[in-house]
Amino acid sequence: MSAHPAPSIVELGLFSGAPQHENFSRLKDLAPTGAMNASTSPVAFPEGETVALPATYEYEGATKSSEDFFADTDTATLLVLKDGVVRHERLGTAKARWLTAARGSDEVAAMRRVKAALDQSGVLNPGVVLNT
């Protein structure tokens, strides 16, 4: 990091609608950062009725695929909250490292046991999310 003052969020263009992935991926090089310990008393968001995401969206006069957007931006996880209630949660298959954080170690262990029981040969989606 240089001796120059850290740029502001406005100067970086974050949350401006401009493409952000290049700044977010190197934020630690642009501004002071630090590790944050996990809470000793985390609070779970209540879960509500699941809502589906739209298959497409409009951007700059064009209809675009939501799935393509998630792939193109390498979206690690998506959490949709409405009035403080979880309405949609998405973890991509390449994002297995977030599964335990999102679902909890006991739930992931149960998922692995179910997969192992149903897929004793380990042929269903080997190496994807739930390694057994």
PDB file of C-alpha atoms in Angstrom:
ATOM      1  CA  MET A   1       0.000   0.000   0.000  1.00  0.00           C
ATOM      2  CA  SER A   2       1.316   3.427  -0.893  1.00  0.00           C
ATOM      3  CA  ALA A   3       1.586   6.496   1.332  1.00  0.00           C
ATOM      4  CA  HIS A   4      -1.236   8.170  -0.597  1.00  0.00           C
ATOM      5  CA  PRO A   5      -4.480   8.756   1.291  1.00  0.00           C
ATOM      6  CA  ALA A   6      -7.005   5.960   0.883  1.00  0.00           C
ATOM      7  CA  PRO A   7      -9.602   6.763  -1.780  1.00  0.00           C
ATOM      8  CA  SER A   8     -13.199   7.109  -0.710  1.00  0.00           C
ATOM      9  CA  ILE A   9     -15.986   4.797  -1.825  1.00  0.00           C
ATOM     10  CA  VAL A  10     -17.191   7.620  -4.065  1.00  0.00           C
ATOM     11  CA  GLU A  11     -13.739   8.011  -5.651  1.00  0.00           C
ATOM     12  CA  LEU A  12     -13.548   4.262  -6.293  1.00  0.00           C
ATOM     13  CA  GLY A  13     -16.983   4.286  -7.890  1.00  0.00           C
ATOM     14  CA  LEU A  14     -18.294   1.578  -5.568  1.00  0.00           C
ATOM     15  CA  PHE A  15     -22.080   1.349  -5.391  1.00  0.00           C
ATOM     16  CA  SER A  16     -22.384   3.863  -8.213  1.00  0.00           C
ATOM     17  CA  GLY A  17     -23.805   1.512 -10.816  1.00  0.00           C
ATOM     18  CA  ALA A  18     -20.453   1.435 -12.621  1.00  0.00           C
ATOM     19  CA  PRO A  19     -18.690  -1.941 -12.982  1.00  0.00           C
ATOM     20  CA  GLN A  20     -17.232  -2.713  -9.566  1.00  0.00           C
ATOM     21  CA  HIS A  21     -15.611  -6.140  -9.742  1.00  0.00           C
ATOM     22  CA  GLU A  22     -12.101  -4.819 -10.376  1.00  0.00           C
ATOM     23  CA  ASN A  23     -12.205  -2.544  -7.338  1.00  0.00           C
ATOM     24  CA  PHE A  24     -13.827  -5.068  -5.010  1.00  0.00           C
ATOM     25  CA  SER A  25     -11.325  -7.778  -5.910  1.00  0.00           C
ATOM     26  CA  ARG A  26      -8.389  -5.525  -4.989  1.00  0.00           C
ATOM     27  CA  LEU A  27      -9.931  -3.478  -2.200  1.00  0.00           C
ATOM     28  CA  LYS A  28      -7.217  -4.548   0.242  1.00  0.00           C
ATOM     29  CA  ASP A  29      -4.676  -2.859  -2.048  1.00  0.00           C
ATOM     30  CA  LEU A  30      -6.730   0.329  -2.314  1.00  0.00           C
ATOM     31  CA  ALA A  31      -7.768   0.998   1.258  1.00  0.00           C
ATOM     32  CA  PRO A  32      -6.882  -0.090   4.778  1.00  0.00           C
ATOM     33  CA  THR A  33      -8.448  -3.433   5.619  1.00  0.00           C
ATOM     34  CA  GLY A  34      -8.347  -5.877   8.487  1.00  0.00           C
ATOM     35  CA  ALA A  35      -9.637  -9.259   9.550  1.00  0.00           C
ATOM     36  CA  MET A  36     -12.872  -9.434  11.497  1.00  0.00           C
ATOM     37  CA  ASN A  37     -13.481 -12.236  13.955  1.00  0.00           C
ATOM     38  CA  ALA A  38     -16.719 -14.172  13.872  1.00  0.00           C
ATOM     39  CA  SER A  39     -19.311 -13.090  16.395  1.00  0.00           C
ATOM     40  CA  THR A  40     -19.480 -15.040  19.618  1.00  0.00           C
ATOM     41  CA  SER A  41     -23.256 -14.560  19.569  1.00  0.00           C
ATOM     42  CA  PRO A  42     -24.420 -14.616  15.944  1.00  0.00           C
ATOM     43  CA  VAL A  43     -28.040 -13.880  15.152  1.00  0.00           C
ATOM     44  CA  ALA A  44     -29.809 -15.869  12.456  1.00  0.00           C
ATOM     45  CA  PHE A  45     -32.164 -14.065  10.117  1.00  0.00           C
ATOM     46  CA  PRO A  46     -35.660 -15.551  10.188  1.00  0.00           C
ATOM     47  CA  GLU A  47     -36.614 -17.417   7.027  1.00  0.00           C
ATOM     48  CA  GLY A  48     -39.777 -16.590   5.117  1.00  0.00           C
ATOM     49  CA  GLU A  49     -41.501 -17.923   2.053  1.00  0.00           C
ATOM     50  CA  THR A  50     -38.937 -18.426  -0.704  1.00  0.00           C
ATOM     51  CA  VAL A  51     -39.259 -16.200  -3.741  1.00  0.00           C
ATOM     52  CA  ALA A  52     -37.878 -17.061  -7.167  1.00  0.00           C
ATOM     53  CA  LEU A  53     -35.430 -14.718  -8.809  1.00  0.00           C
ATOM     54  CA  PRO A  54     -36.403 -13.325 -12.203  1.00  0.00           C
ATOM     55  CA  ALA A  55     -34.904 -15.297 -15.105  1.00  0.00           C
ATOM     56  CA  THR A  56     -34.064 -12.049 -16.904  1.00  0.00           C
ATOM     57  CA  TYR A  57     -33.560  -8.367 -16.182  1.00  0.00           C
ATOM     58  CA  GLU A  58     -33.310  -5.161 -18.231  1.00  0.00           C
ATOM     59  CA  TYR A  59     -30.007  -3.295 -18.472  1.00  0.00           C
ATOM     60  CA  GLU A  60     -29.119  -0.494 -20.886  1.00  0.00           C
ATOM     61  CA  GLY A  61     -32.137  -1.319 -23.031  1.00  0.00           C
ATOM     62  CA  ALA A  62     -31.309  -5.023 -23.365  1.00  0.00           C
ATOM     63  CA  THR A  63     -32.835  -8.106 -21.757  1.00  0.00           C
ATOM     64  CA  LYS A  64     -30.150 -10.087 -19.959  1.00  0.00           C
ATOM     65  CA  SER A  65     -30.060 -13.494 -18.291  1.00  0.00           C
ATOM     66  CA  SER A  66     -29.805 -13.521 -14.507  1.00  0.00           C
ATOM     67  CA  GLU A  67     -27.896 -16.825 -14.644  1.00  0.00           C
ATOM     68  CA  ASP A  68     -25.382 -15.335 -17.094  1.00  0.00           C
ATOM     69  CA  PHE A  69     -24.934 -12.368 -14.769  1.00  0.00           C
ATOM     70  CA  PHE A  70     -24.157 -14.651 -11.812  1.00  0.00           C
ATOM     71  CA  ALA A  71     -21.650 -16.637 -13.888  1.00  0.00           C
ATOM     72  CA  ASP A  72     -20.041 -13.566 -15.466  1.00  0.00           C
ATOM     73  CA  THR A  73     -19.613 -11.825 -12.119  1.00  0.00           C
ATOM     74  CA  ASP A  74     -18.587 -15.001 -10.265  1.00  0.00           C
ATOM     75  CA  THR A  75     -21.269 -14.330  -7.669  1.00  0.00           C
ATOM     76  CA  ALA A  76     -20.220 -16.316  -4.607  1.00  0.00           C
ATOM     77  CA  THR A  77     -23.475 -16.088  -2.747  1.00  0.00           C
ATOM     78  CA  LEU A  78     -26.723 -14.194  -2.956  1.00  0.00           C
ATOM     79  CA  LEU A  79     -28.992 -13.453  -0.036  1.00  0.00           C
ATOM     80  CA  VAL A  80     -32.308 -11.676  -0.604  1.00  0.00           C
ATOM     81  CA  LEU A  81     -33.852 -10.106   2.486  1.00  0.00           C
ATOM     82  CA  LYS A  82     -37.228  -8.415   2.667  1.00  0.00           C
ATOM     83  CA  ASP A  83     -38.176  -6.700   5.907  1.00  0.00           C
ATOM     84  CA  GLY A  84     -35.327  -8.537   7.664  1.00  0.00           C
ATOM     85  CA  VAL A  85     -36.554 -11.980   6.544  1.00  0.00           C
ATOM     86  CA  VAL A  86     -34.571 -14.308   4.254  1.00  0.00           C
ATOM     87  CA  ARG A  87     -36.600 -14.782   1.085  1.00  0.00           C
ATOM     88  CA  HIS A  88     -33.956 -16.306  -1.202  1.00  0.00           C
ATOM     89  CA  GLU A  89     -30.517 -17.816  -0.634  1.00  0.00           C
ATOM     90  CA  ARG A  90     -28.217 -19.043  -3.365  1.00  0.00           C
ATOM     91  CA  LEU A  91     -24.828 -20.729  -3.248  1.00  0.00           C
ATOM     92  CA  GLY A  92     -23.235 -21.696  -6.548  1.00  0.00           C
ATOM     93  CA  THR A  93     -21.629 -25.125  -6.891  1.00  0.00           C
ATOM     94  CA  ALA A  94     -18.193 -23.545  -7.230  1.00  0.00           C
ATOM     95  CA  LYS A  95     -18.797 -21.814  -3.926  1.00  0.00           C
ATOM     96  CA  ALA A  96     -18.729 -24.880  -1.689  1.00  0.00           C
ATOM     97  CA  ARG A  97     -16.452 -23.109   0.783  1.00  0.00           C
ATOM     98  CA  TRP A  98     -19.425 -20.939   1.844  1.00  0.00           C
ATOM     99  CA  LEU A  99     -21.799 -23.844   2.468  1.00  0.00           C
ATOM    100  CA  THR A 100     -20.864 -24.394   6.108  1.00  0.00           C
ATOM    101  CA  ALA A 101     -21.035 -20.664   6.834  1.00  0.00           C
ATOM    102  CA  ALA A 102     -24.479 -20.469   5.262  1.00  0.00           C
ATOM    103  CA  ARG A 103     -26.043 -23.666   6.595  1.00  0.00           C
ATOM    104  CA  GLY A 104     -23.996 -24.574   9.693  1.00  0.00           C
ATOM    105  CA  SER A 105     -21.635 -27.489  10.269  1.00  0.00           C
ATOM    106  CA  ASP A 106     -24.295 -29.832  11.705  1.00  0.00           C
ATOM    107  CA  GLU A 107     -26.581 -29.340   8.696  1.00  0.00           C
ATOM    108  CA  VAL A 108     -23.717 -29.834   6.222  1.00  0.00           C
ATOM    109  CA  ALA A 109     -22.644 -32.999   8.064  1.00  0.00           C
ATOM    110  CA  ALA A 110     -26.218 -34.308   7.787  1.00  0.00           C
ATOM    111  CA  MET A 111     -26.251 -33.491   4.059  1.00  0.00           C
ATOM    112  CA  ARG A 112     -23.002 -35.427   3.603  1.00  0.00           C
ATOM    113  CA  ARG A 113     -24.431 -38.447   5.445  1.00  0.00           C
ATOM    114  CA  VAL A 114     -27.558 -38.425   3.263  1.00  0.00           C
ATOM    115  CA  LYS A 115     -25.454 -38.115   0.097  1.00  0.00           C
ATOM    116  CA  ALA A 116     -23.184 -40.954   1.245  1.00  0.00           C
ATOM    117  CA  ALA A 117     -26.198 -43.178   1.919  1.00  0.00           C
ATOM    118  CA  LEU A 118     -27.787 -42.428  -1.463  1.00  0.00           C
ATOM    119  CA  ASP A 119     -24.541 -42.414  -3.457  1.00  0.00           C
ATOM    120  CA  GLN A 120     -22.400 -45.168  -1.957  1.00  0.00           C
ATOM    121  CA  SER A 121     -20.193 -45.320  -5.066  1.00  0.00           C
ATOM    122  CA  GLY A 122     -19.628 -41.558  -5.108  1.00  0.00           C
ATOM    123  CA  VAL A 123     -20.672 -41.190  -8.756  1.00  0.00           C
ATOM    124  CA  LEU A 124     -23.274 -38.424  -8.395  1.00  0.00           C
ATOM    125  CA  ASN A 125     -21.626 -35.034  -8.935  1.00  0.00           C
ATOM    126  CA  PRO A 126     -18.212 -36.112  -7.625  1.00  0.00           C
ATOM    127  CA  GLY A 127     -16.200 -33.252  -6.173  1.00  0.00           C
ATOM    128  CA  VAL A 128     -19.145 -30.837  -6.306  1.00  0.00           C
ATOM    129  CA  VAL A 129     -20.129 -29.252  -2.990  1.00  0.00           C
ATOM    130  CA  LEU A 130     -20.692 -32.376  -0.872  1.00  0.00           C
ATOM    131  CA  ASN A 131     -17.604 -34.543  -1.097  1.00  0.00           C
ATOM    132  CA  THR A 132     -18.199 -37.813   0.720  1.00  0.00           C
TER     133      THR A 132
END
